[in-house]
């Protein structure tokens, strides 16, 4: 069974600092990878996705992620964060013909002034 | 507006009561699923459906039933509520079984079982 590990449960940063949220997955087959964001008391919103092709994926709100097959990682980055980026971020994987989306446990990003 | 609509947004149940969480989408998506979100646990798949008349179990199906009589609707039934079912429930849909287009989530139902 596939699994997703988000290495940090909480990441505090100051405004305008860079941030990296780490995600590793386990799967022996090709996968599709996603990052979702959840603002307080809201549902999940798709931030970006990797399906195939270029390993550097750009998403909304200035976020980007890099797929590294050899390290089975899909880390999320932003060069300069804003207060409004404070939210919980979930990494997720969908495998080949499998119909299930497996989520990590989430990383709470807190941006302080 | 197109999207996934969940009702109710909040619900308090007594142990042993039953209820149905409603989920409807107007995007003609074939794939629909139910997740529960608990602190520190991420989202866990309860049940999913790949089309009308077809459902299957996810990671945590015990205590829940689903049916899919139409493409648009995918209700989740709690048969006999237990305090362990206190959670936030999300419905999601996608036009692709692999989530190629990304999954669209509803705004959630916050359920408390006392």
PDB file of C-alpha atoms in Angstrom:
ATOM      1  CA  UNK A   1       0.000   0.000   0.000  1.00  0.00           C
ATOM      2  CA  UNK A   2       1.193   3.468  -0.757  1.00  0.00           C
ATOM      3  CA  UNK A   3       1.892   5.958   2.002  1.00  0.00           C
ATOM      4  CA  UNK A   4       2.698   9.635   2.274  1.00  0.00           C
ATOM      5  CA  UNK A   5       4.955  11.131   4.936  1.00  0.00           C
ATOM      6  CA  UNK A   6       4.991  14.811   5.694  1.00  0.00           C
ATOM      7  CA  UNK A   7       8.104  15.257   7.739  1.00  0.00           C
ATOM      8  CA  UNK A   8       7.063  18.349   9.683  1.00  0.00           C
ATOM      9  CA  UNK A   9       3.758  18.695  11.478  1.00  0.00           C
ATOM     10  CA  UNK A  10       4.307  22.418  12.097  1.00  0.00           C
ATOM     11  CA  UNK A  11       6.473  25.002  10.336  1.00  0.00           C
ATOM     12  CA  UNK A  12       6.657  28.536  11.774  1.00  0.00           C
ATOM     13  CA  UNK A  13       8.278  31.198   9.598  1.00  0.00           C
ATOM     14  CA  UNK A  14       8.486  34.960   9.426  1.00  0.00           C
ATOM     15  CA  UNK A  15       6.808  36.945   6.704  1.00  0.00           C
ATOM     16  CA  UNK A  16       8.864  37.292   3.484  1.00  0.00           C
ATOM     17  CA  UNK A  17      11.088  34.349   4.432  1.00  0.00           C
ATOM     18  CA  UNK A  18      11.386  31.304   2.150  1.00  0.00           C
ATOM     19  CA  UNK A  19       9.721  28.049   3.148  1.00  0.00           C
ATOM     20  CA  UNK A  20       9.947  24.382   2.206  1.00  0.00           C
ATOM     21  CA  UNK A  21       7.349  21.807   3.250  1.00  0.00           C
ATOM     22  CA  UNK A  22       8.638  18.273   2.870  1.00  0.00           C
ATOM     23  CA  UNK A  23       6.773  15.292   1.502  1.00  0.00           C
ATOM     24  CA  UNK A  24       7.970  11.748   0.815  1.00  0.00           C
ATOM     25  CA  UNK A  25       5.927   8.931  -0.637  1.00  0.00           C
ATOM     26  CA  UNK A  26       6.339   5.197  -0.958  1.00  0.00           C
ATOM     27  CA  UNK A  27       5.265   3.479  -4.122  1.00  0.00           C
ATOM     28  CA  UNK A  28       6.836   1.078  -6.569  1.00  0.00           C
ATOM     29  CA  UNK A  29       4.793   2.289  -9.503  1.00  0.00           C
ATOM     30  CA  UNK A  30       4.161   5.569 -11.233  1.00  0.00           C
ATOM     31  CA  UNK A  31       2.131   7.993  -9.194  1.00  0.00           C
ATOM     32  CA  UNK A  32       0.393  11.304  -9.491  1.00  0.00           C
ATOM     33  CA  UNK A  33       1.315  13.785  -6.751  1.00  0.00           C
ATOM     34  CA  UNK A  34      -0.648  16.679  -5.334  1.00  0.00           C
ATOM     35  CA  UNK A  35      -0.437  19.444  -2.803  1.00  0.00           C
ATOM     36  CA  UNK A  36      -3.631  20.789  -1.259  1.00  0.00           C
ATOM     37  CA  UNK A  37      -4.112  23.787   1.034  1.00  0.00           C
ATOM     38  CA  UNK A  38      -6.744  24.134   3.735  1.00  0.00           C
ATOM     39  CA  UNK A  39      -7.445  27.547   5.205  1.00  0.00           C
ATOM     40  CA  UNK A  40      -9.098  27.651   8.649  1.00  0.00           C
ATOM     41  CA  UNK A  41     -12.638  26.244   8.654  1.00  0.00           C
ATOM     42  CA  UNK A  42     -12.612  25.623   4.923  1.00  0.00           C
ATOM     43  CA  UNK A  43     -12.378  22.677   2.560  1.00  0.00           C
ATOM     44  CA  UNK A  44      -9.271  21.657   0.653  1.00  0.00           C
ATOM     45  CA  UNK A  45      -8.104  23.530  -2.434  1.00  0.00           C
ATOM     46  CA  UNK A  46      -5.738  22.153  -5.052  1.00  0.00           C
ATOM     47  CA  UNK A  47      -2.416  24.018  -4.975  1.00  0.00           C
ATOM     48  CA  UNK A  48      -0.521  22.106  -7.665  1.00  0.00           C
ATOM     49  CA  UNK A  49      -0.099  18.657  -9.170  1.00  0.00           C
ATOM     50  CA  UNK A  50       2.523  16.503 -10.844  1.00  0.00           C
ATOM     51  CA  UNK A  51       1.270  14.078 -13.477  1.00  0.00           C
ATOM     52  CA  UNK A  52       4.238  13.691 -15.835  1.00  0.00           C
ATOM     53  CA  UNK A  53       6.827  15.725 -17.726  1.00  0.00           C
ATOM     54  CA  UNK A  54       8.808  18.536 -16.109  1.00  0.00           C
ATOM     55  CA  UNK A  55       9.750  17.724 -12.545  1.00  0.00           C
ATOM     56  CA  UNK A  56       9.299  21.348 -11.441  1.00  0.00           C
ATOM     57  CA  UNK A  57       5.646  22.169 -11.077  1.00  0.00           C
ATOM     58  CA  UNK A  58       4.262  25.641 -10.506  1.00  0.00           C
ATOM     59  CA  UNK A  59       0.995  26.210  -8.714  1.00  0.00           C
ATOM     60  CA  UNK A  60      -1.200  28.975  -7.452  1.00  0.00           C
ATOM     61  CA  UNK A  61      -0.171  31.724  -5.032  1.00  0.00           C
ATOM     62  CA  UNK A  62       3.512  31.500  -6.006  1.00  0.00           C
ATOM     63  CA  UNK A  63       4.066  27.957  -4.760  1.00  0.00           C
ATOM     64  CA  UNK A  64       6.092  25.370  -6.632  1.00  0.00           C
ATOM     65  CA  UNK A  65       7.100  21.768  -6.030  1.00  0.00           C
ATOM     66  CA  UNK A  66       9.800  19.499  -7.367  1.00  0.00           C
ATOM     67  CA  UNK A  67       9.289  15.839  -8.078  1.00  0.00           C
ATOM     68  CA  UNK A  68      12.347  13.728  -7.300  1.00  0.00           C
ATOM     69  CA  UNK A  69      11.792  10.129  -8.354  1.00  0.00           C
ATOM     70  CA  UNK A  70      15.074   8.785  -6.959  1.00  0.00           C
ATOM     71  CA  UNK A  71      14.329  10.224  -3.523  1.00  0.00           C
ATOM     72  CA  UNK A  72      10.560   9.658  -3.816  1.00  0.00           C
ATOM     73  CA  UNK A  73       9.979  13.216  -2.689  1.00  0.00           C
ATOM     74  CA  UNK A  74       7.691  16.050  -3.700  1.00  0.00           C
ATOM     75  CA  UNK A  75       8.676  19.061  -1.585  1.00  0.00           C
ATOM     76  CA  UNK A  76       6.682  22.284  -1.708  1.00  0.00           C
ATOM     77  CA  UNK A  77       8.473  25.630  -1.785  1.00  0.00           C
ATOM     78  CA  UNK A  78       7.751  29.332  -1.814  1.00  0.00           C
ATOM     79  CA  UNK A  79      10.530  31.956  -1.996  1.00  0.00           C
ATOM     80  CA  UNK A  80       8.719  34.590   0.084  1.00  0.00           C
ATOM     81  CA  UNK A  81       5.677  33.857   2.228  1.00  0.00           C
ATOM     82  CA  UNK A  82       2.867  36.167   3.299  1.00  0.00           C
ATOM     83  CA  UNK A  83       0.683  36.229   6.382  1.00  0.00           C
ATOM     84  CA  UNK A  84      -2.162  34.977   4.166  1.00  0.00           C
ATOM     85  CA  UNK A  85      -0.254  31.739   3.468  1.00  0.00           C
ATOM     86  CA  UNK A  86      -0.967  30.606   7.013  1.00  0.00           C
ATOM     87  CA  UNK A  87      -2.858  27.337   6.510  1.00  0.00           C
ATOM     88  CA  UNK A  88      -2.523  23.575   6.657  1.00  0.00           C
ATOM     89  CA  UNK A  89      -0.903  21.923   3.668  1.00  0.00           C
ATOM     90  CA  UNK A  90      -1.497  18.340   2.613  1.00  0.00           C
ATOM     91  CA  UNK A  91       0.561  16.215   0.277  1.00  0.00           C
ATOM     92  CA  UNK A  92      -1.353  13.452  -1.519  1.00  0.00           C
ATOM     93  CA  UNK A  93      -0.636  10.624  -3.947  1.00  0.00           C
ATOM     94  CA  UNK A  94      -2.785   8.760  -6.444  1.00  0.00           C
ATOM     95  CA  UNK A  95      -1.369   5.577  -7.905  1.00  0.00           C
ATOM     96  CA  UNK A  96      -1.760   4.440 -11.497  1.00  0.00           C
ATOM     97  CA  UNK A  97      -5.125   2.791 -11.927  1.00  0.00           C
ATOM     98  CA  UNK A  98      -5.860   2.930  -8.207  1.00  0.00           C
ATOM     99  CA  UNK A  99      -8.923   4.984  -7.400  1.00  0.00           C
ATOM    100  CA  UNK A 100      -7.771   6.103  -3.980  1.00  0.00           C
ATOM    101  CA  UNK A 101      -6.125   9.401  -3.061  1.00  0.00           C
ATOM    102  CA  UNK A 102      -3.851   8.918  -0.063  1.00  0.00           C
ATOM    103  CA  UNK A 103      -3.071  11.956   2.074  1.00  0.00           C
ATOM    104  CA  UNK A 104      -0.251  12.800   4.405  1.00  0.00           C
ATOM    105  CA  UNK A 105      -1.060  13.994   7.909  1.00  0.00           C
ATOM    106  CA  UNK A 106      -0.592  17.632   7.022  1.00  0.00           C
ATOM    107  CA  UNK A 107       1.829  20.462   7.824  1.00  0.00           C
ATOM    108  CA  UNK A 108       0.593  23.555   9.580  1.00  0.00           C
ATOM    109  CA  UNK A 109       2.380  26.576   8.147  1.00  0.00           C
ATOM    110  CA  UNK A 110       2.231  29.625  10.397  1.00  0.00           C
ATOM    111  CA  UNK A 111       3.542  32.896   9.001  1.00  0.00           C
ATOM    112  CA  UNK A 112       4.393  35.450  11.657  1.00  0.00           C
ATOM    113  CA  UNK A 113       4.837  39.217  11.140  1.00  0.00           C
TER     114      UNK A 113
ATOM    115  CA  UNK B   1     -21.711  28.027  -8.844  1.00  0.00           C
ATOM    116  CA  UNK B   2     -20.341  24.676  -9.953  1.00  0.00           C
ATOM    117  CA  UNK B   3     -18.828  22.586  -7.222  1.00  0.00           C
ATOM    118  CA  UNK B   4     -19.447  20.111  -4.429  1.00  0.00           C
ATOM    119  CA  UNK B   5     -22.197  20.923  -1.947  1.00  0.00           C
ATOM    120  CA  UNK B   6     -22.327  19.297   1.468  1.00  0.00           C
ATOM    121  CA  UNK B   7     -25.179  19.503   3.950  1.00  0.00           C
ATOM    122  CA  UNK B   8     -25.479  20.038   6.817  1.00  0.00           C
ATOM    123  CA  UNK B   9     -22.428  22.108   7.794  1.00  0.00           C
ATOM    124  CA  UNK B  10     -22.762  21.229  11.483  1.00  0.00           C
ATOM    125  CA  UNK B  11     -24.525  18.406  13.294  1.00  0.00           C
ATOM    126  CA  UNK B  12     -24.717  17.103  16.851  1.00  0.00           C
ATOM    127  CA  UNK B  13     -25.912  13.546  17.339  1.00  0.00           C
ATOM    128  CA  UNK B  14     -26.530  11.380  20.350  1.00  0.00           C
ATOM    129  CA  UNK B  15     -24.838   8.014  20.546  1.00  0.00           C
ATOM    130  CA  UNK B  16     -26.892   5.442  18.675  1.00  0.00           C
ATOM    131  CA  UNK B  17     -28.689   7.876  16.405  1.00  0.00           C
ATOM    132  CA  UNK B  18     -28.486   7.556  12.654  1.00  0.00           C
ATOM    133  CA  UNK B  19     -28.166  10.268  10.033  1.00  0.00           C
ATOM    134  CA  UNK B  20     -27.239  10.940   6.431  1.00  0.00           C
ATOM    135  CA  UNK B  21     -24.630  13.419   5.277  1.00  0.00           C
ATOM    136  CA  UNK B  22     -25.533  14.764   1.875  1.00  0.00           C
ATOM    137  CA  UNK B  23     -23.128  15.409  -0.990  1.00  0.00           C
ATOM    138  CA  UNK B  24     -24.012  16.700  -4.444  1.00  0.00           C
ATOM    139  CA  UNK B  25     -21.874  17.810  -7.379  1.00  0.00           C
ATOM    140  CA  UNK B  26     -22.921  19.502 -10.594  1.00  0.00           C
ATOM    141  CA  UNK B  27     -19.775  18.941 -12.644  1.00  0.00           C
ATOM    142  CA  UNK B  28     -20.769  15.541 -14.069  1.00  0.00           C
ATOM    143  CA  UNK B  29     -17.818  13.925 -12.278  1.00  0.00           C
ATOM    144  CA  UNK B  30     -17.758  10.144 -12.311  1.00  0.00           C
ATOM    145  CA  UNK B  31     -15.584   9.709  -9.248  1.00  0.00           C
ATOM    146  CA  UNK B  32     -16.793  10.693  -5.768  1.00  0.00           C
ATOM    147  CA  UNK B  33     -15.420   9.940  -2.337  1.00  0.00           C
ATOM    148  CA  UNK B  34     -15.897  10.579   1.365  1.00  0.00           C
ATOM    149  CA  UNK B  35     -13.054  11.415   3.751  1.00  0.00           C
ATOM    150  CA  UNK B  36     -12.922  12.086   7.438  1.00  0.00           C
ATOM    151  CA  UNK B  37     -10.417  14.516   8.912  1.00  0.00           C
ATOM    152  CA  UNK B  38      -9.173  14.148  12.461  1.00  0.00           C
ATOM    153  CA  UNK B  39      -6.425  16.192  14.169  1.00  0.00           C
ATOM    154  CA  UNK B  40      -2.972  14.834  13.381  1.00  0.00           C
ATOM    155  CA  UNK B  41      -4.405  12.099  11.142  1.00  0.00           C
ATOM    156  CA  UNK B  42      -4.785  13.891   7.818  1.00  0.00           C
ATOM    157  CA  UNK B  43      -7.675  12.754   5.656  1.00  0.00           C
ATOM    158  CA  UNK B  44      -8.704   9.127   5.593  1.00  0.00           C
ATOM    159  CA  UNK B  45     -10.844   7.596   2.879  1.00  0.00           C
ATOM    160  CA  UNK B  46     -14.161   6.123   4.050  1.00  0.00           C
ATOM    161  CA  UNK B  47     -15.911   5.060   0.835  1.00  0.00           C
ATOM    162  CA  UNK B  48     -15.662   5.925  -2.816  1.00  0.00           C
ATOM    163  CA  UNK B  49     -17.618   5.509  -6.039  1.00  0.00           C
ATOM    164  CA  UNK B  50     -16.407   5.323  -9.624  1.00  0.00           C
ATOM    165  CA  UNK B  51     -19.862   5.856 -11.110  1.00  0.00           C
ATOM    166  CA  UNK B  52     -23.570   5.460 -10.521  1.00  0.00           C
ATOM    167  CA  UNK B  53     -24.320   2.088  -8.960  1.00  0.00           C
ATOM    168  CA  UNK B  54     -20.670   1.350  -8.094  1.00  0.00           C
ATOM    169  CA  UNK B  55     -19.206   1.861  -4.628  1.00  0.00           C
ATOM    170  CA  UNK B  56     -16.296   0.441  -2.677  1.00  0.00           C
ATOM    171  CA  UNK B  57     -14.697   0.668   0.731  1.00  0.00           C
ATOM    172  CA  UNK B  58     -11.788   2.861   1.636  1.00  0.00           C
ATOM    173  CA  UNK B  59      -9.453   2.823   4.593  1.00  0.00           C
ATOM    174  CA  UNK B  60     -12.005   3.342   7.404  1.00  0.00           C
ATOM    175  CA  UNK B  61     -15.437   2.097   6.253  1.00  0.00           C
ATOM    176  CA  UNK B  62     -16.793   0.569   9.472  1.00  0.00           C
ATOM    177  CA  UNK B  63     -19.972   2.226  10.724  1.00  0.00           C
ATOM    178  CA  UNK B  64     -20.716   3.949   7.419  1.00  0.00           C
ATOM    179  CA  UNK B  65     -22.813   3.080   4.369  1.00  0.00           C
ATOM    180  CA  UNK B  66     -22.974   4.713   0.953  1.00  0.00           C
ATOM    181  CA  UNK B  67     -24.993   4.402  -2.233  1.00  0.00           C
ATOM    182  CA  UNK B  68     -24.743   6.078  -5.638  1.00  0.00           C
ATOM    183  CA  UNK B  69     -28.040   6.068  -7.479  1.00  0.00           C
ATOM    184  CA  UNK B  70     -27.211   9.107  -9.624  1.00  0.00           C
ATOM    185  CA  UNK B  71     -24.014  10.713 -10.929  1.00  0.00           C
ATOM    186  CA  UNK B  72     -24.725  13.854  -8.913  1.00  0.00           C
ATOM    187  CA  UNK B  73     -25.374  12.499  -5.413  1.00  0.00           C
ATOM    188  CA  UNK B  74     -23.291  10.438  -2.998  1.00  0.00           C
ATOM    189  CA  UNK B  75     -24.812  10.371   0.518  1.00  0.00           C
ATOM    190  CA  UNK B  76     -22.960   8.973   3.527  1.00  0.00           C
ATOM    191  CA  UNK B  77     -25.038   7.184   6.162  1.00  0.00           C
ATOM    192  CA  UNK B  78     -24.057   6.722   9.784  1.00  0.00           C
ATOM    193  CA  UNK B  79     -25.955   3.669  10.963  1.00  0.00           C
ATOM    194  CA  UNK B  80     -25.546   4.023  14.738  1.00  0.00           C
ATOM    195  CA  UNK B  81     -23.437   7.014  15.695  1.00  0.00           C
ATOM    196  CA  UNK B  82     -20.552   6.557  18.120  1.00  0.00           C
ATOM    197  CA  UNK B  83     -18.314   9.183  19.787  1.00  0.00           C
ATOM    198  CA  UNK B  84     -15.410   7.848  17.677  1.00  0.00           C
ATOM    199  CA  UNK B  85     -17.224   9.194  14.622  1.00  0.00           C
ATOM    200  CA  UNK B  86     -16.859  12.764  15.853  1.00  0.00           C
ATOM    201  CA  UNK B  87     -14.944  14.324  12.982  1.00  0.00           C
ATOM    202  CA  UNK B  88     -15.048  16.661  10.014  1.00  0.00           C
ATOM    203  CA  UNK B  89     -16.322  14.917   6.902  1.00  0.00           C
ATOM    204  CA  UNK B  90     -15.388  15.959   3.390  1.00  0.00           C
ATOM    205  CA  UNK B  91     -16.887  14.875   0.114  1.00  0.00           C
ATOM    206  CA  UNK B  92     -14.745  15.133  -3.031  1.00  0.00           C
ATOM    207  CA  UNK B  93     -15.233  14.538  -6.729  1.00  0.00           C
ATOM    208  CA  UNK B  94     -13.093  14.221  -9.832  1.00  0.00           C
ATOM    209  CA  UNK B  95     -13.650  13.519 -13.522  1.00  0.00           C
ATOM    210  CA  UNK B  96     -10.743  11.085 -13.470  1.00  0.00           C
ATOM    211  CA  UNK B  97     -10.198   8.047 -11.284  1.00  0.00           C
ATOM    212  CA  UNK B  98      -6.547   9.050 -10.960  1.00  0.00           C
ATOM    213  CA  UNK B  99      -7.461  12.566  -9.931  1.00  0.00           C
ATOM    214  CA  UNK B 100      -5.668  13.862 -12.977  1.00  0.00           C
ATOM    215  CA  UNK B 101      -7.728  17.000 -12.983  1.00  0.00           C
ATOM    216  CA  UNK B 102      -7.487  17.352  -9.258  1.00  0.00           C
ATOM    217  CA  UNK B 103     -10.173  16.640  -6.743  1.00  0.00           C
ATOM    218  CA  UNK B 104     -12.850  19.231  -5.880  1.00  0.00           C
ATOM    219  CA  UNK B 105     -13.751  19.224  -2.197  1.00  0.00           C
ATOM    220  CA  UNK B 106     -16.879  20.328  -0.446  1.00  0.00           C
ATOM    221  CA  UNK B 107     -16.678  22.702   2.507  1.00  0.00           C
ATOM    222  CA  UNK B 108     -17.188  19.905   5.013  1.00  0.00           C
ATOM    223  CA  UNK B 109     -19.623  18.717   7.673  1.00  0.00           C
ATOM    224  CA  UNK B 110     -18.531  19.025  11.286  1.00  0.00           C
ATOM    225  CA  UNK B 111     -20.131  16.175  13.234  1.00  0.00           C
ATOM    226  CA  UNK B 112     -20.130  15.805  16.999  1.00  0.00           C
ATOM    227  CA  UNK B 113     -21.433  12.617  18.617  1.00  0.00           C
ATOM    228  CA  UNK B 114     -22.205  12.921  22.326  1.00  0.00           C
TER     229      UNK B 114
END
